[in-house]
mmCIF file of C-alpha atoms in Angstrom:
data_model
loop_
_atom_site.group_PDB
_atom_site.id
_atom_site.type_symbol
_atom_site.label_atom_id
_atom_site.label_comp_id
_atom_site.label_asym_id
_atom_site.label_seq_id
_atom_site.Cartn_x
_atom_site.Cartn_y
_atom_site.Cartn_z
ATOM 1 C CA MET A 20 -72.335 38.128 -13.446
ATOM 2 C CA ARG A 21 -70.847 35.653 -11.002
ATOM 3 C CA THR A 22 -69.294 33.677 -13.800
ATOM 4 C CA TYR A 23 -67.840 36.826 -15.326
ATOM 5 C CA ALA A 24 -66.428 38.032 -12.006
ATOM 6 C CA THR A 25 -64.745 34.704 -11.375
ATOM 7 C CA HIS A 26 -63.292 34.692 -14.860
ATOM 8 C CA LEU A 27 -62.041 38.250 -14.430
ATOM 9 C CA THR A 28 -60.207 37.318 -11.214
ATOM 10 C CA THR A 29 -58.479 34.447 -12.966
ATOM 11 C CA LEU A 30 -57.325 36.717 -15.761
ATOM 12 C CA THR A 31 -55.997 39.234 -13.243
ATOM 13 C CA ASP A 32 -53.889 36.537 -11.477
ATOM 14 C CA VAL A 33 -51.902 35.813 -14.621
ATOM 15 C CA ASN A 34 -51.384 39.331 -15.866
ATOM 16 C CA PRO A 35 -47.998 40.074 -17.573
ATOM 17 C CA THR A 36 -46.662 42.164 -14.677
ATOM 18 C CA ASN A 37 -46.967 39.358 -12.106
ATOM 19 C CA PHE A 38 -45.513 36.843 -14.538
ATOM 20 C CA ALA A 39 -42.492 39.060 -15.194
ATOM 21 C CA LYS A 40 -41.873 39.474 -11.458
ATOM 22 C CA LYS A 41 -41.976 35.721 -10.894
ATOM 23 C CA LYS A 42 -39.633 35.152 -13.816
ATOM 24 C CA LEU A 43 -37.207 37.751 -12.464
ATOM 25 C CA MET A 44 -37.299 36.179 -8.997
ATOM 26 C CA LEU A 45 -36.573 32.753 -10.489
ATOM 27 C CA LEU A 46 -33.606 34.135 -12.422
ATOM 28 C CA VAL A 47 -32.245 35.765 -9.260
ATOM 29 C CA LEU A 48 -32.523 32.500 -7.313
ATOM 30 C CA LEU A 49 -30.807 30.570 -10.099
ATOM 31 C CA SER A 50 -28.025 33.158 -10.230
ATOM 32 C CA LEU A 51 -27.501 32.968 -6.468
ATOM 33 C CA GLY A 52 -27.365 29.173 -6.635
ATOM 34 C CA ALA A 53 -24.803 29.280 -9.437
ATOM 35 C CA LEU A 54 -22.739 31.848 -7.515
ATOM 36 C CA LEU A 55 -22.780 29.685 -4.384
ATOM 37 C CA LEU A 56 -21.723 26.617 -6.364
ATOM 38 C CA CYS A 57 -18.888 28.533 -8.018
ATOM 39 C CA SER A 58 -17.742 29.834 -4.635
ATOM 40 C CA GLN A 59 -17.666 26.312 -3.204
ATOM 41 C CA LEU A 60 -15.744 24.986 -6.200
ATOM 42 C CA TYR A 61 -13.293 27.892 -5.981
ATOM 43 C CA ALA A 62 -12.767 27.305 -2.254
ATOM 44 C CA ALA A 63 -12.104 23.608 -2.839
ATOM 45 C CA GLU A 64 -9.682 24.476 -5.638
ATOM 46 C CA GLN A 65 -7.811 26.873 -3.351
ATOM 47 C CA ASN A 66 -7.625 24.347 -0.489
ATOM 48 C CA LEU A 67 -4.192 22.818 -1.013
ATOM 49 C CA TYR A 68 -4.977 20.046 1.459
ATOM 50 C CA ALA A 69 -7.828 18.907 -0.778
ATOM 51 C CA LYS A 70 -5.989 19.554 -4.038
ATOM 52 C CA ASN A 71 -2.962 17.435 -3.055
ATOM 53 C CA TYR A 72 -4.815 14.583 -1.343
ATOM 54 C CA GLN A 73 -3.843 10.990 -2.104
ATOM 55 C CA ALA A 74 -5.968 8.112 -0.835
ATOM 56 C CA GLN A 75 -4.140 5.323 0.967
ATOM 57 C CA ASN A 76 -5.953 2.664 -1.078
ATOM 58 C CA THR A 77 -9.142 2.083 -3.051
ATOM 59 C CA SER A 78 -11.223 0.835 -0.106
ATOM 60 C CA GLN A 79 -12.990 4.213 0.352
ATOM 61 C CA LEU A 80 -12.375 4.068 4.109
ATOM 62 C CA LYS A 81 -14.312 6.603 6.197
ATOM 63 C CA SER A 82 -15.707 7.105 9.691
ATOM 64 C CA LEU A 83 -18.217 4.631 11.055
ATOM 65 C CA SER A 84 -20.324 7.649 12.012
ATOM 66 C CA ALA A 85 -22.522 9.275 9.387
ATOM 67 C CA GLN A 86 -21.662 12.702 10.840
ATOM 68 C CA PRO A 87 -18.277 12.371 12.601
ATOM 69 C CA ASP A 88 -17.021 15.060 14.958
ATOM 70 C CA THR A 89 -13.714 15.449 13.119
ATOM 71 C CA LYS A 90 -10.818 16.426 15.397
ATOM 72 C CA MET A 91 -7.519 17.982 14.282
ATOM 73 C CA TYR A 92 -4.144 17.752 16.032
ATOM 74 C CA LEU A 93 -0.819 19.459 15.297
ATOM 75 C CA SER A 94 2.336 17.408 15.788
ATOM 76 C CA ASN A 95 6.001 16.992 14.841
ATOM 77 C CA HIS A 96 6.412 13.226 15.219
ATOM 78 C CA LYS A 97 4.868 11.618 12.150
ATOM 79 C CA GLY A 98 6.394 8.154 12.519
ATOM 80 C CA GLU A 99 5.465 7.770 16.181
ATOM 81 C CA ASP A 100 2.003 9.200 15.550
ATOM 82 C CA ASN A 101 1.293 6.673 12.798
ATOM 83 C CA ILE A 102 2.049 3.759 15.125
ATOM 84 C CA SER A 103 0.014 5.299 17.960
ATOM 85 C CA MET A 104 -2.989 5.776 15.680
ATOM 86 C CA LEU A 105 -2.801 2.158 14.508
ATOM 87 C CA GLU A 106 -2.575 0.961 18.117
ATOM 88 C CA ASP A 107 -5.608 3.073 19.022
ATOM 89 C CA GLY A 108 -7.672 1.285 16.382
ATOM 90 C CA TYR A 109 -7.526 3.807 13.535
ATOM 91 C CA ASP A 110 -6.462 3.293 9.944
ATOM 92 C CA MET A 111 -5.154 5.906 7.531
ATOM 93 C CA MET A 112 -7.576 7.019 4.844
ATOM 94 C CA GLY A 113 -4.974 9.033 2.956
ATOM 95 C CA SER A 114 -2.578 11.948 3.200
ATOM 96 C CA THR A 115 -1.694 15.350 1.807
ATOM 97 C CA GLY A 116 1.780 16.736 1.162
ATOM 98 C CA PHE A 117 2.897 20.007 -0.427
ATOM 99 C CA SER A 118 5.265 22.970 -0.024
ATOM 100 C CA GLY A 119 4.252 26.611 0.155
ATOM 101 C CA THR A 120 4.638 29.934 1.891
ATOM 102 C CA PHE A 121 1.471 29.767 3.963
ATOM 103 C CA ALA A 122 -1.448 27.387 4.228
ATOM 104 C CA SER A 123 -3.966 27.590 7.027
ATOM 105 C CA VAL A 124 -4.370 24.321 8.911
ATOM 106 C CA ASP A 125 -8.114 24.995 8.838
ATOM 107 C CA GLY A 126 -7.988 23.707 5.267
ATOM 108 C CA ALA A 127 -6.930 20.286 6.559
ATOM 109 C CA LEU A 128 -9.774 20.203 9.067
ATOM 110 C CA GLN A 129 -12.372 21.261 6.509
ATOM 111 C CA PHE A 130 -11.190 18.632 4.040
ATOM 112 C CA GLY A 131 -11.141 16.036 6.820
ATOM 113 C CA LYS A 132 -14.798 16.781 7.465
ATOM 114 C CA THR A 133 -15.561 16.493 3.758
ATOM 115 C CA ILE A 134 -14.124 12.972 3.491
ATOM 116 C CA LYS A 135 -15.609 11.979 6.894
ATOM 117 C CA ALA A 136 -12.369 11.461 8.804
ATOM 118 C CA ASP A 137 -12.451 10.976 12.572
ATOM 119 C CA LYS A 138 -9.034 12.538 13.146
ATOM 120 C CA VAL A 139 -6.649 14.722 11.159
ATOM 121 C CA LEU A 140 -2.961 15.027 12.043
ATOM 122 C CA VAL A 141 -1.183 18.090 10.635
ATOM 123 C CA TYR A 142 2.547 18.783 10.376
ATOM 124 C CA ARG A 143 4.403 21.900 9.276
ATOM 125 C CA LYS A 144 8.170 21.872 8.828
ATOM 126 C CA TYR A 145 10.437 24.761 7.921
ATOM 127 C CA GLY A 146 11.548 24.549 4.322
ATOM 128 C CA SER A 147 13.851 27.286 3.066
ATOM 129 C CA ALA A 148 14.287 31.010 2.673
ATOM 130 C CA LYS A 149 17.120 33.308 1.649
ATOM 131 C CA THR A 150 18.405 34.729 4.931
ATOM 132 C CA GLY A 151 19.941 38.136 5.561
ATOM 133 C CA SER A 152 23.375 36.563 5.999
ATOM 134 C CA ALA A 153 23.073 34.886 2.612
ATOM 135 C CA LYS A 154 22.288 38.233 0.970
ATOM 136 C CA PHE A 155 25.236 39.812 2.764
ATOM 137 C CA GLU A 156 27.527 37.132 1.319
ATOM 138 C CA VAL A 157 26.311 38.049 -2.177
ATOM 139 C CA ILE A 158 27.158 41.710 -1.567
ATOM 140 C CA LYS A 159 30.551 40.891 -0.024
ATOM 141 C CA GLN A 160 31.508 38.618 -2.905
ATOM 142 C CA ALA A 161 30.529 41.255 -5.452
ATOM 143 C CA ALA A 162 32.615 43.855 -3.603
ATOM 144 C CA LYS A 163 35.676 41.585 -3.698
ATOM 145 C CA THR A 164 35.421 40.807 -7.394
ATOM 146 C CA GLY A 165 34.072 44.147 -8.547
ATOM 147 C CA GLY A 166 31.155 42.338 -10.104
ATOM 148 C CA GLU A 167 27.576 43.461 -10.422
ATOM 149 C CA ILE A 168 24.720 42.401 -8.188
ATOM 150 C CA ASP A 169 21.466 41.228 -9.643
ATOM 151 C CA GLU A 170 18.692 43.066 -7.833
ATOM 152 C CA LYS A 171 16.778 39.789 -7.682
ATOM 153 C CA ASP A 172 19.438 38.481 -5.276
ATOM 154 C CA LEU A 173 18.526 41.204 -2.785
ATOM 155 C CA VAL A 174 14.792 40.652 -2.786
ATOM 156 C CA GLU A 175 13.424 39.166 0.432
ATOM 157 C CA ASP A 176 12.227 35.646 -0.324
ATOM 158 C CA PRO A 177 9.149 34.382 1.509
ATOM 159 C CA THR A 178 9.704 31.553 3.957
ATOM 160 C CA GLU A 179 8.618 28.194 2.576
ATOM 161 C CA TYR A 180 7.219 25.334 4.649
ATOM 162 C CA ASN A 181 6.616 21.673 3.981
ATOM 163 C CA TYR A 182 3.056 20.716 4.892
ATOM 164 C CA TYR A 183 1.757 17.232 5.565
ATOM 165 C CA ALA A 184 -1.575 15.972 6.869
ATOM 166 C CA SER A 185 -2.882 12.467 7.453
ATOM 167 C CA TYR A 186 -6.561 11.539 7.723
ATOM 168 C CA TRP A 187 -7.755 8.679 9.940
ATOM 169 C CA ALA A 188 -10.929 6.674 10.484
ATOM 170 C CA LYS A 189 -11.788 4.538 13.506
ATOM 171 C CA LEU A 190 -12.149 0.851 12.682
ATOM 172 C CA PRO A 191 -14.583 -1.606 14.257
ATOM 173 C CA MET A 192 -12.990 -3.982 16.772
ATOM 174 C CA PRO A 193 -10.816 -6.327 14.663
ATOM 175 C CA LEU A 194 -10.886 -10.119 14.621
ATOM 176 C CA LEU A 195 -7.196 -10.354 15.584
ATOM 177 C CA GLY A 196 -5.833 -6.823 15.970
ATOM 178 C CA VAL A 197 -2.397 -6.560 14.369
ATOM 179 C CA HIS A 198 -0.814 -4.534 11.581
ATOM 180 C CA VAL A 199 1.932 -6.388 9.742
ATOM 181 C CA ILE A 200 4.553 -5.972 7.032
ATOM 182 C CA LYS A 201 6.458 -8.489 4.945
ATOM 183 C CA LEU A 202 10.212 -8.200 5.448
ATOM 184 C CA VAL A 203 12.760 -9.070 2.777
ATOM 185 C CA LYS A 204 16.421 -9.684 3.529
ATOM 186 C CA ALA A 205 18.436 -7.262 1.406
ATOM 187 C CA ALA A 206 20.973 -8.507 -1.106
ATOM 188 C CA SER A 207 24.541 -8.532 0.207
ATOM 189 C CA ASP A 208 27.610 -6.998 -1.418
ATOM 190 C CA ASP A 209 29.086 -10.446 -2.111
ATOM 191 C CA GLY A 210 26.319 -11.255 -4.592
ATOM 192 C CA GLU A 211 23.871 -12.994 -2.272
ATOM 193 C CA VAL A 212 20.340 -12.462 -3.626
ATOM 194 C CA SER A 213 17.573 -10.975 -1.507
ATOM 195 C CA VAL A 214 15.219 -13.459 0.125
ATOM 196 C CA GLU A 215 11.930 -13.213 1.974
ATOM 197 C CA VAL A 216 12.105 -13.301 5.749
ATOM 198 C CA ARG A 217 9.913 -15.986 7.279
ATOM 199 C CA GLY A 218 6.501 -14.881 8.564
ATOM 200 C CA LEU A 219 4.915 -11.440 8.958
ATOM 201 C CA LYS A 220 6.459 -8.739 11.148
ATOM 202 C CA ILE A 221 4.054 -6.971 13.523
ATOM 203 C CA ILE A 222 4.416 -3.180 13.438
ATOM 204 C CA ALA A 223 1.453 -2.373 15.707
ATOM 205 C CA VAL A 224 -0.976 -4.184 18.015
ATOM 206 C CA ILE A 225 -4.422 -2.657 18.519
ATOM 207 C CA LYS A 226 -5.253 -1.972 22.152
ATOM 208 C CA ASP A 227 -7.815 -4.307 23.798
ATOM 209 C CA SER A 228 -7.789 -6.583 20.746
ATOM 210 C CA PRO A 229 -7.479 -10.395 20.954
ATOM 211 C CA ALA A 230 -3.793 -10.067 20.026
ATOM 212 C CA ALA A 231 -3.159 -7.551 22.819
ATOM 213 C CA LYS A 232 -4.971 -9.755 25.349
ATOM 214 C CA ALA A 233 -2.733 -12.674 24.327
ATOM 215 C CA ASN A 234 0.359 -10.513 25.046
ATOM 216 C CA ILE A 235 1.415 -10.377 21.404
ATOM 217 C CA VAL A 236 3.529 -7.244 20.959
ATOM 218 C CA LYS A 237 5.035 -4.994 18.320
ATOM 219 C CA GLY A 238 8.161 -6.621 16.894
ATOM 220 C CA ASP A 239 6.865 -10.189 17.126
ATOM 221 C CA THR A 240 6.694 -12.213 13.918
ATOM 222 C CA LEU A 241 3.568 -14.210 13.100
ATOM 223 C CA LEU A 242 4.438 -17.585 11.588
ATOM 224 C CA LYS A 243 1.244 -19.631 11.584
ATOM 225 C CA ILE A 244 -2.447 -19.405 12.512
ATOM 226 C CA GLY A 245 -4.151 -22.772 12.856
ATOM 227 C CA ASP A 246 -2.836 -24.782 9.936
ATOM 228 C CA VAL A 247 -2.234 -21.716 7.725
ATOM 229 C CA SER A 248 1.423 -20.738 7.274
ATOM 230 C CA LEU A 249 1.798 -16.976 6.957
ATOM 231 C CA VAL A 250 3.895 -16.096 3.932
ATOM 232 C CA LYS A 251 2.116 -12.941 2.809
ATOM 233 C CA ALA A 252 -0.508 -10.556 4.190
ATOM 234 C CA ASP A 253 -3.284 -12.275 2.236
ATOM 235 C CA ASP A 254 -2.552 -15.472 4.177
ATOM 236 C CA LEU A 255 -3.222 -13.625 7.434
ATOM 237 C CA PHE A 256 -6.520 -12.195 6.183
ATOM 238 C CA ALA A 257 -7.650 -15.612 4.969
ATOM 239 C CA ALA A 258 -6.698 -17.347 8.227
ATOM 240 C CA VAL A 259 -8.394 -14.772 10.449
ATOM 241 C CA LYS A 260 -11.542 -14.960 8.342
ATOM 242 C CA ARG A 261 -11.487 -18.762 8.450
ATOM 243 C CA TYR A 262 -11.082 -19.026 12.229
ATOM 244 C CA ALA A 263 -13.237 -16.033 13.243
ATOM 245 C CA GLY A 264 -14.983 -16.613 16.583
ATOM 246 C CA GLN A 265 -12.821 -19.624 17.426
ATOM 247 C CA ILE A 266 -9.960 -20.350 19.801
ATOM 248 C CA VAL A 267 -7.030 -21.003 17.497
ATOM 249 C CA PRO A 268 -3.354 -21.915 18.053
ATOM 250 C CA ILE A 269 -0.892 -19.290 16.851
ATOM 251 C CA LYS A 270 2.816 -19.784 16.282
ATOM 252 C CA LEU A 271 4.988 -16.700 16.464
ATOM 253 C CA GLN A 272 8.547 -15.600 17.015
ATOM 254 C CA HIS A 273 9.215 -13.493 20.117
ATOM 255 C CA ASP A 274 12.697 -12.265 21.046
ATOM 256 C CA GLY A 275 14.233 -14.778 18.657
ATOM 257 C CA ALA A 276 12.392 -17.807 20.064
ATOM 258 C CA GLU A 277 9.342 -19.587 18.663
ATOM 259 C CA VAL A 278 6.283 -19.384 20.914
ATOM 260 C CA ASN A 279 2.871 -21.058 20.689
ATOM 261 C CA VAL A 280 -0.236 -19.364 22.099
ATOM 262 C CA ASN A 281 -3.947 -20.115 21.978
ATOM 263 C CA LEU A 282 -6.004 -17.081 21.080
ATOM 264 C CA ALA A 283 -9.756 -16.425 20.883
ATOM 265 C CA LEU A 284 -10.500 -14.480 17.713
ATOM 266 C CA ASN A 285 -13.412 -12.059 17.646
ATOM 267 C CA SER A 286 -16.487 -12.937 15.634
ATOM 268 C CA ARG A 287 -17.598 -11.042 12.575
ATOM 269 C CA SER A 288 -20.586 -8.855 13.317
#
């Protein structure tokens, strides 16, 4: 009897009704999961900041923090902001640019969080729209010539804006602390060919870096580090790596004059 009762209980646990309920519940959960995934994909597709994103390079730069507290700022001074961000020790991960009638800046913040940016800078600039005065000119011209007016010319056009966002990640303290470009002297009208300008032009100096402490400033031109002449950016990277953690002589051009300074480079961690 005991064996039979135990066997009967086991048979009851797997009866068709319970199995059907469990199967239905599983199907519901799978459907909800698929719906959630589709919603997320649709939201990402509709986010123009994500859709139009272009990475600055292939280095996959992102925040040093695993879960950064991404901050967003609205501004109208892109050029000045870029230099300020470089000086504050950030580097650009990438940017977004597009035109449209309306795009919530929240899309930029959400995408910034997705790619683990520390800061997002957003810009919105007026694009174009057919104004009331422009429509009036169409009517006035038609009245003068006796011509017809296309009803499309009288439809109110939505205002278009140009949107731009840049995404930034904080860098670890650099070995030297400068951002440089290679200048090239443009060709002249009299047929003179373009030539490379000597050295590397500094466009930004990171605050509290070895370069800043040595009073190297934006606009200076780096000519030599140790015994490495600086012709291209790769020369700078190689020299800084070679002399990391050492006091090294640096030759630069400041206000048109060559200057020599001794500078203590940071060590690699």
